[in-house]
Coordinates of C-alpha atoms in Angstrom, one line a residue:
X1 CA -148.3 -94.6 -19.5
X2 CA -146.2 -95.1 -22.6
X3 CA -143.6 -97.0 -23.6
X4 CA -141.8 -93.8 -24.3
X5 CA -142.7 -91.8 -20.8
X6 CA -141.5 -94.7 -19.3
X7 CA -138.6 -94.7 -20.7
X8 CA -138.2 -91.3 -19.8
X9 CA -139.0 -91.8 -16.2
X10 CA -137.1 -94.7 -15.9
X11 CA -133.7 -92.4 -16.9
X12 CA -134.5 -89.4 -14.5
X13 CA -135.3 -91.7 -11.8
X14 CA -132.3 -94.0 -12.2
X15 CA -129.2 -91.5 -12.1
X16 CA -126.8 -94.1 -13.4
X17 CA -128.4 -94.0 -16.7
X18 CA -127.0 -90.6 -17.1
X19 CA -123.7 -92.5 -17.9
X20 CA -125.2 -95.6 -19.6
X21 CA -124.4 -97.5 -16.2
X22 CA -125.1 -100.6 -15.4
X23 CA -128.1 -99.5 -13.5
X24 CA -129.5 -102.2 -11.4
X25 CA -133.0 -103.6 -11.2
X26 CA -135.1 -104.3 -8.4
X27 CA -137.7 -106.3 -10.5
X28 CA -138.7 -109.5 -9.2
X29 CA -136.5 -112.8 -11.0
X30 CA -137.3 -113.8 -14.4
X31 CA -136.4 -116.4 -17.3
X32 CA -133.1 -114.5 -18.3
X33 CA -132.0 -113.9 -14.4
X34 CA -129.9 -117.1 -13.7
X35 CA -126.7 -116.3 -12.8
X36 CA -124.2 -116.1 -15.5
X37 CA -121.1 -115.4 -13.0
X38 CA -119.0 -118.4 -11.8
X39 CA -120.0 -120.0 -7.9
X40 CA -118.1 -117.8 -4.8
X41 CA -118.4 -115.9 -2.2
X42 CA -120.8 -112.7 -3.4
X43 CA -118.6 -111.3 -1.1
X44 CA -115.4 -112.1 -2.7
X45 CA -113.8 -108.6 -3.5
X46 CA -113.2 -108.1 -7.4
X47 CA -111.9 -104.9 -7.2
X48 CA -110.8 -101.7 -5.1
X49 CA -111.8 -98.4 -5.4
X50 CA -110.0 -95.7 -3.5
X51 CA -109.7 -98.6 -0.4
X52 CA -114.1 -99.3 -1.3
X53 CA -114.4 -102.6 -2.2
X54 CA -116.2 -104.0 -5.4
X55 CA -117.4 -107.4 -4.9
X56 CA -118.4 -110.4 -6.7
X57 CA -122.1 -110.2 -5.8
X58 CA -122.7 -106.4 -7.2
X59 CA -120.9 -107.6 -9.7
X60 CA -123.0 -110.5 -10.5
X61 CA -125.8 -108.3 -10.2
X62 CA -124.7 -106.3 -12.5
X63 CA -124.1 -108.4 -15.4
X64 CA -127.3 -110.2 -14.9
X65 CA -128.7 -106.3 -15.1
X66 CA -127.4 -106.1 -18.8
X67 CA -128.5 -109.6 -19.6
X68 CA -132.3 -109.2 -18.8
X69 CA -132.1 -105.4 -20.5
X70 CA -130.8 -106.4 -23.7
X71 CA -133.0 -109.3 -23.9
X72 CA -130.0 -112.1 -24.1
X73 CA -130.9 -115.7 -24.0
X74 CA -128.6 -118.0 -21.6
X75 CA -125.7 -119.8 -21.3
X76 CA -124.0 -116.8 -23.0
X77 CA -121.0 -117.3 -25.1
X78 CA -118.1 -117.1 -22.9
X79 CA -116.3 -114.0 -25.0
X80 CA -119.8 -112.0 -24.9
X81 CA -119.6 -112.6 -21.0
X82 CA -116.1 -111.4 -20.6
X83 CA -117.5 -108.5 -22.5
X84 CA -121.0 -107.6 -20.3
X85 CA -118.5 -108.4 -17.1
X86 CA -116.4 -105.8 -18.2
X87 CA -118.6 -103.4 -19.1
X88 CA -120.9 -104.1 -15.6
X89 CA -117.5 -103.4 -13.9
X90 CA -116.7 -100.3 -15.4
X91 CA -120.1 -98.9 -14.8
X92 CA -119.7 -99.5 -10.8
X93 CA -116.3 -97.7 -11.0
X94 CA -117.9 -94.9 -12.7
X95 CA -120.9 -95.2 -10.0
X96 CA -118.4 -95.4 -7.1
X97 CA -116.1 -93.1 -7.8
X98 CA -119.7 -90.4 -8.2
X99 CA -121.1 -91.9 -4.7
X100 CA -117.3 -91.4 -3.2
X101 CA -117.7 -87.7 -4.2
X102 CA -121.5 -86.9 -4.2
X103 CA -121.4 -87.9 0.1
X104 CA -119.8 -84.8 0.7
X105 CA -122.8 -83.1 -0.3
X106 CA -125.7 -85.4 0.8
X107 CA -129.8 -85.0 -0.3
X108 CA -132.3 -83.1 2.5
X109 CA -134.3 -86.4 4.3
X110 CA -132.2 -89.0 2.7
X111 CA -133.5 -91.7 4.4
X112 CA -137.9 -90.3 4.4
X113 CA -136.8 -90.1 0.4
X114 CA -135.2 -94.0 1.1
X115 CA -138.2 -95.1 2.5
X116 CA -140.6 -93.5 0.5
X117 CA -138.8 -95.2 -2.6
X118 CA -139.2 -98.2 -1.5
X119 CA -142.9 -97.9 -0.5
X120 CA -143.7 -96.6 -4.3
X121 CA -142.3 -99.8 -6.0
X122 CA -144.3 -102.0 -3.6
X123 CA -147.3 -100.3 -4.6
X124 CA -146.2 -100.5 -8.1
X125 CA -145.7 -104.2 -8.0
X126 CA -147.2 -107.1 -6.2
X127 CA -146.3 -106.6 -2.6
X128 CA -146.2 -108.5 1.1
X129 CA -144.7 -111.5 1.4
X130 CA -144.1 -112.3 -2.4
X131 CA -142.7 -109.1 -3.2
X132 CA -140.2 -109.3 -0.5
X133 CA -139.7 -112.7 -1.3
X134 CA -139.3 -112.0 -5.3
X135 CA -136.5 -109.5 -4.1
X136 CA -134.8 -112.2 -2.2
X137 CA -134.9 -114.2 -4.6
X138 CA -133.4 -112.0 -7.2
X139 CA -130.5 -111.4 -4.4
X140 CA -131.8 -107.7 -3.3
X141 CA -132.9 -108.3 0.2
X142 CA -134.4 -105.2 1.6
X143 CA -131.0 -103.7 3.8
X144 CA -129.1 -104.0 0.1
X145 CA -132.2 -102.1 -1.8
X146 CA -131.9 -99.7 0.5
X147 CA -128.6 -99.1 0.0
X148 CA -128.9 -99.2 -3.8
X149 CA -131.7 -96.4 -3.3
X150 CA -129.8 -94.1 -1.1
X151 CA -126.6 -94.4 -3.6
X152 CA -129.0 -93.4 -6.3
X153 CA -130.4 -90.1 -4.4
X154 CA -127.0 -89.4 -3.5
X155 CA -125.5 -89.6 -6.7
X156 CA -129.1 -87.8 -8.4
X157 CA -128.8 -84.9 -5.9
X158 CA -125.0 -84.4 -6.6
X159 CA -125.2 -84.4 -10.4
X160 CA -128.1 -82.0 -10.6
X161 CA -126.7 -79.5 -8.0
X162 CA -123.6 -79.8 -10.1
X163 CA -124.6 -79.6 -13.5
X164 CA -128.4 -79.4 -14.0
X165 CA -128.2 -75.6 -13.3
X166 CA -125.6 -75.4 -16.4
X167 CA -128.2 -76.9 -19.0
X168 CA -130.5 -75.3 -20.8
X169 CA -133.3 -76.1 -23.5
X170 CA -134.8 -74.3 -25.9
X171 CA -138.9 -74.4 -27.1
X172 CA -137.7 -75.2 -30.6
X173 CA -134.8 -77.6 -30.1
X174 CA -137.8 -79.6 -28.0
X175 CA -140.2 -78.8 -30.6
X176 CA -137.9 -80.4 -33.4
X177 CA -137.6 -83.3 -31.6
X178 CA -141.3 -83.9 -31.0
X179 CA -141.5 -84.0 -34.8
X180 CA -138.4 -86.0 -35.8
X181 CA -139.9 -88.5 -33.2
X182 CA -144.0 -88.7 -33.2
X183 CA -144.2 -92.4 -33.4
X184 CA -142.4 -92.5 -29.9
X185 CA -145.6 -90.6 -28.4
X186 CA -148.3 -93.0 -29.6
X187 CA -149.6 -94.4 -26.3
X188 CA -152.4 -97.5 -26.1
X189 CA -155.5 -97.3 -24.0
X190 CA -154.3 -95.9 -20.7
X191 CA -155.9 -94.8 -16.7
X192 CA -154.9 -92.1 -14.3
X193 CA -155.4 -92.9 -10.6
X194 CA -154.6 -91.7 -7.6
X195 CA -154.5 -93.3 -4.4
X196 CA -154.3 -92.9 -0.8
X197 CA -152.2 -95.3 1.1
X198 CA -152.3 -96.7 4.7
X199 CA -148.9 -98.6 5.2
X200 CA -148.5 -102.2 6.8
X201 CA -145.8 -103.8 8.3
X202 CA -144.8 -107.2 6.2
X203 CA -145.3 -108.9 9.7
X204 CA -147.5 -106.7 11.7
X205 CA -149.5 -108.1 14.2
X206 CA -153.7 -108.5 12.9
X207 CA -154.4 -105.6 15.7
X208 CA -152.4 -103.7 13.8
X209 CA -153.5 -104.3 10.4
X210 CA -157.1 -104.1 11.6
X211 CA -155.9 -100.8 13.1
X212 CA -154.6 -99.4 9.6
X213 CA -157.9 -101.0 7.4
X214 CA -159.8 -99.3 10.2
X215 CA -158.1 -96.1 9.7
X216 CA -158.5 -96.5 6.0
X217 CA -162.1 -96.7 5.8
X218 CA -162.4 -93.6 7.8
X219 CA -160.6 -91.9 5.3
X220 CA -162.6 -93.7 2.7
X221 CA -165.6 -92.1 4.7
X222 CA -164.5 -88.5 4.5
X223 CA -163.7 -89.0 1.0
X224 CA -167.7 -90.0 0.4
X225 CA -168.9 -87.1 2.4
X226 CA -166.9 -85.0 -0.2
X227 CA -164.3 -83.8 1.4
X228 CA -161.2 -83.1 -1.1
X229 CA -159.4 -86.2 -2.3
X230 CA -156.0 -84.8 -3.1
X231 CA -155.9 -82.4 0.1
X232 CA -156.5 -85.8 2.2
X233 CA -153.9 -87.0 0.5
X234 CA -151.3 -85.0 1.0
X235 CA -152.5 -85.0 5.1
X236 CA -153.0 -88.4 5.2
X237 CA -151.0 -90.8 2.7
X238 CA -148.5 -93.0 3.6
X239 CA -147.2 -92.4 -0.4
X240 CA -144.9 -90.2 -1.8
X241 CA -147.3 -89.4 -4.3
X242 CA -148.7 -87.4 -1.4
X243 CA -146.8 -84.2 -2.6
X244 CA -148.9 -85.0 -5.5
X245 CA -152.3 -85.0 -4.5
X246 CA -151.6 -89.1 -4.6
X247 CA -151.6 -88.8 -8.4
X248 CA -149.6 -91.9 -9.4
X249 CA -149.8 -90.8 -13.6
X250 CA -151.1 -93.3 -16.5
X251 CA -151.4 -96.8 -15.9
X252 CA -151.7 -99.6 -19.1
X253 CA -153.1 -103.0 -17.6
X254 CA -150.1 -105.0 -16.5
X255 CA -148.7 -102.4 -14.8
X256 CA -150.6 -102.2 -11.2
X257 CA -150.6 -105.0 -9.2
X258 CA -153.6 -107.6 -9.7
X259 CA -156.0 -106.3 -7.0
X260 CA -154.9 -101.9 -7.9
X261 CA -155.4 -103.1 -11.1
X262 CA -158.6 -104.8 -11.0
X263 CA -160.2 -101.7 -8.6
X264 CA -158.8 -99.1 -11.3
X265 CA -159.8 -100.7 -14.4
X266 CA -163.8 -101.0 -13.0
X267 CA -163.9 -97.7 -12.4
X268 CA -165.2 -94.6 -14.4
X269 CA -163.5 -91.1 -14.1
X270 CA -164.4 -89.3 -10.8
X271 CA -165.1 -93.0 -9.3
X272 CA -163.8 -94.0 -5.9
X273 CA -163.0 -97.4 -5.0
X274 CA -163.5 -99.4 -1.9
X275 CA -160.5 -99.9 0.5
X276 CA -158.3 -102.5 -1.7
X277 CA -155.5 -104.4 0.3
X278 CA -152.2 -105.5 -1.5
X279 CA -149.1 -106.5 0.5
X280 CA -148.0 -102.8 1.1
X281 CA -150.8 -101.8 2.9
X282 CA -155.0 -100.5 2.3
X283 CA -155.5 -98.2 -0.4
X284 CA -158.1 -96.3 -1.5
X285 CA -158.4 -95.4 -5.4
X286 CA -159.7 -92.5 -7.7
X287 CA -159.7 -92.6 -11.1
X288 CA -159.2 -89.0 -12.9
X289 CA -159.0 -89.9 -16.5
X290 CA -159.4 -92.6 -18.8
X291 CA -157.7 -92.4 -22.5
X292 CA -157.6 -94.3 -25.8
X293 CA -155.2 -95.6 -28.1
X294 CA -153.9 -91.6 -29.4
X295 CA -150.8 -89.6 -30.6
X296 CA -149.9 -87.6 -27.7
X297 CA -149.8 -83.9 -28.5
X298 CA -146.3 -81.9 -28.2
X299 CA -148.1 -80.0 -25.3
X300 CA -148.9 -83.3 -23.4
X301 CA -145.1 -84.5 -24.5
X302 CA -143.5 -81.3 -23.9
X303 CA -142.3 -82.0 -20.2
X304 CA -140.8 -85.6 -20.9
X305 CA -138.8 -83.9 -24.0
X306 CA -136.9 -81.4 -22.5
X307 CA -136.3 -83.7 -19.5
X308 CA -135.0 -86.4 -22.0
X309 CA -132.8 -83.9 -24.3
X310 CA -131.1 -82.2 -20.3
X311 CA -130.7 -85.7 -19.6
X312 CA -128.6 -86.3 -22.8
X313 CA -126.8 -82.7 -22.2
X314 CA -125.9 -83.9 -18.5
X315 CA -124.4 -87.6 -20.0
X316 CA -121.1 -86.2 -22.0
X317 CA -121.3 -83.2 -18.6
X318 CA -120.7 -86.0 -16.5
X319 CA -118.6 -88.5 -18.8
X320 CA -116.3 -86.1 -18.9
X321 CA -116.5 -85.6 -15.2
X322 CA -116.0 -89.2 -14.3
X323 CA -112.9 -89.2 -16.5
X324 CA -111.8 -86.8 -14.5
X325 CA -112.4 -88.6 -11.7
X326 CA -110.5 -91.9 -12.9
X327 CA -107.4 -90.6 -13.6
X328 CA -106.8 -89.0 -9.8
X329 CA -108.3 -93.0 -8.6
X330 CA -106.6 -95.5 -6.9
X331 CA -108.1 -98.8 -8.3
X332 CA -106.6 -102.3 -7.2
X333 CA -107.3 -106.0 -8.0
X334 CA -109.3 -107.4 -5.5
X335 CA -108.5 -110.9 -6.1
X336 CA -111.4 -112.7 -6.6
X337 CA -111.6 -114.4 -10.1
X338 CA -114.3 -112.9 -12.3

């Protein structure tokens, strides 16, 4: 996948990037993440929001969101801090005052979509113990990712029901862009997988993960006696790539977790892998496609564009919406120093 289609995924997927939020990250703790906020209760209120409290921790969170985005070596200065907490606090106004509104009109299966979410990223990163671990660490225990995730489809299913249907964008306008932009589409070398996934527990019992491997290499079975990969799939997965056949797109090395990655990237196109364990679960893995380093044609680009240019549409829709918004708002100091 490229830079630039993820990117693009990246903004449909995380709503709050339709405002420029502070959008936060459940990636596992890094150099830049050491807490730039003064010692206190996380759950020290900051601010109030129509009687919803803000506290220190999402706060906290927040700021250290920016950091690690923009690439900003710590300690900061303390004026550029008093600027990042500012902006991290107006970008969970902005998303509370959204969520406060967007429950009225809640997402079909909000919590299968929850769980699903979460199940996606583990298979997208290193999972089990050390991915649930990593997201301790960083401060997102699972009950708090959860809650980040539901906000998210909340606030996505709202602001699409609202004002996707208004947008509209034409072939050429998309068109135009593809050629005022081309070196955004050059992608390296690149692999398309899909996968079927039998879930795990974190701490099931060894009868039941024996149960699920065993269950697995049946399905690996029927996939070698030819039966139909994607329909299997969508039967069988425990993915939400299911809907898709278990197609989980382009994948650059880095990207997969060590032992996805090391089954994908030994396999030719058409190729089925053995039953690979990571911490989510047993997976089993077909490559589709293998690419070089290329220029992507407007055709292969064509569907990220005119998501990108209705998600820049739907920013000022919404800006102007959330403005709205604030000036009816009842916000009040929570009293926690920040």
């Amino acid at each position: 996948m490229s830079r630039w289609r993820r990117v693009v995924a990246a903004a449909l997927a995380t709503t709050l990037l339709l405002l420029a939020l502070a959008a936060r990250n459940t990636t596992e703790p890094t150099q830049h993440r050491q807490a730039p906020l003064r010692q206190g209760s996380p759950n020290a209120p900051v601010l109030r929001v129509n009687g919803r409290v803000i506290n220190r921790g999402e706060l906290d969170r927040a700021v250290r969101d920016l950091v690690e985005k923009r690439g900003l070596r710590q300690p900061l200065p303390g004026e550029l801090l008093s600027t990042l907490k500012k902006e991290a606090l107006e970008g969970l106004v902005s998303e509370e005052l959204l969520y406060q509104v967007a429950q009225k009109s809640q997402a079909v299966d909000l919590e299968r979509q929850v769980a699903q979410a979460i199940a996606l990223d583990r298979t997208r990163r290193q999972g089990g113990e050390s991915y649930a671990s990593g997201m301790e660490k960083a401060g997102l225990p699972q009950p708090l990712r959860e809650q980040m995730i539901r906000k998210e489809l909340v606030i996505g299913h709202f602001l699409e029901t609202r004002f996707g249907s208004r947008i509209s964008i034409g072939a050429d306008e998309a068109k135009e862009f593809y050629e005022a932009n081309r070196e955004r589409f050059k992608t390296g070398s690149s692999v398309r997988a899909s996968h079927i996934l039998v879930t795990v527990a974190e701490r099931a019992q060894e009868q039941d993960r024996e149960r699920a491997r065993e269950r697995a290499e049946v399905l690996l079975h029927r996939v070698r006696q030819g039966e139909n990969f994607g329909i299997l799939a969508q039967s069988h997965s425990d993915c939400a790539s299911k809907a898709r056949g278990g197609d989980l797109g382009f994948f650059k090395k880095g990207e997969l977790s060590p032992p996805l990655e090391q089954a994908v990237f030994a396999l030719k196109p058409g190729e089925v892998s053995d039953v690979v364990q990571t911490g989510s679960g047993f997976h089993i893995v077909k490559v589709t496609e293998r690419r070089g380093p290329r220029l992507e044609s407007y055709d292969e680009a064509k569907a990220e564009i005119l998501a990108y240019l209705k998600r820049e549409k739907m920013r000022r829709l919404v800006a102007e919406y959330v403005a709205r918004l604030r000036d009816t708002a009842k916000l009040e100091p929570g009293g926690a120093v920040y």
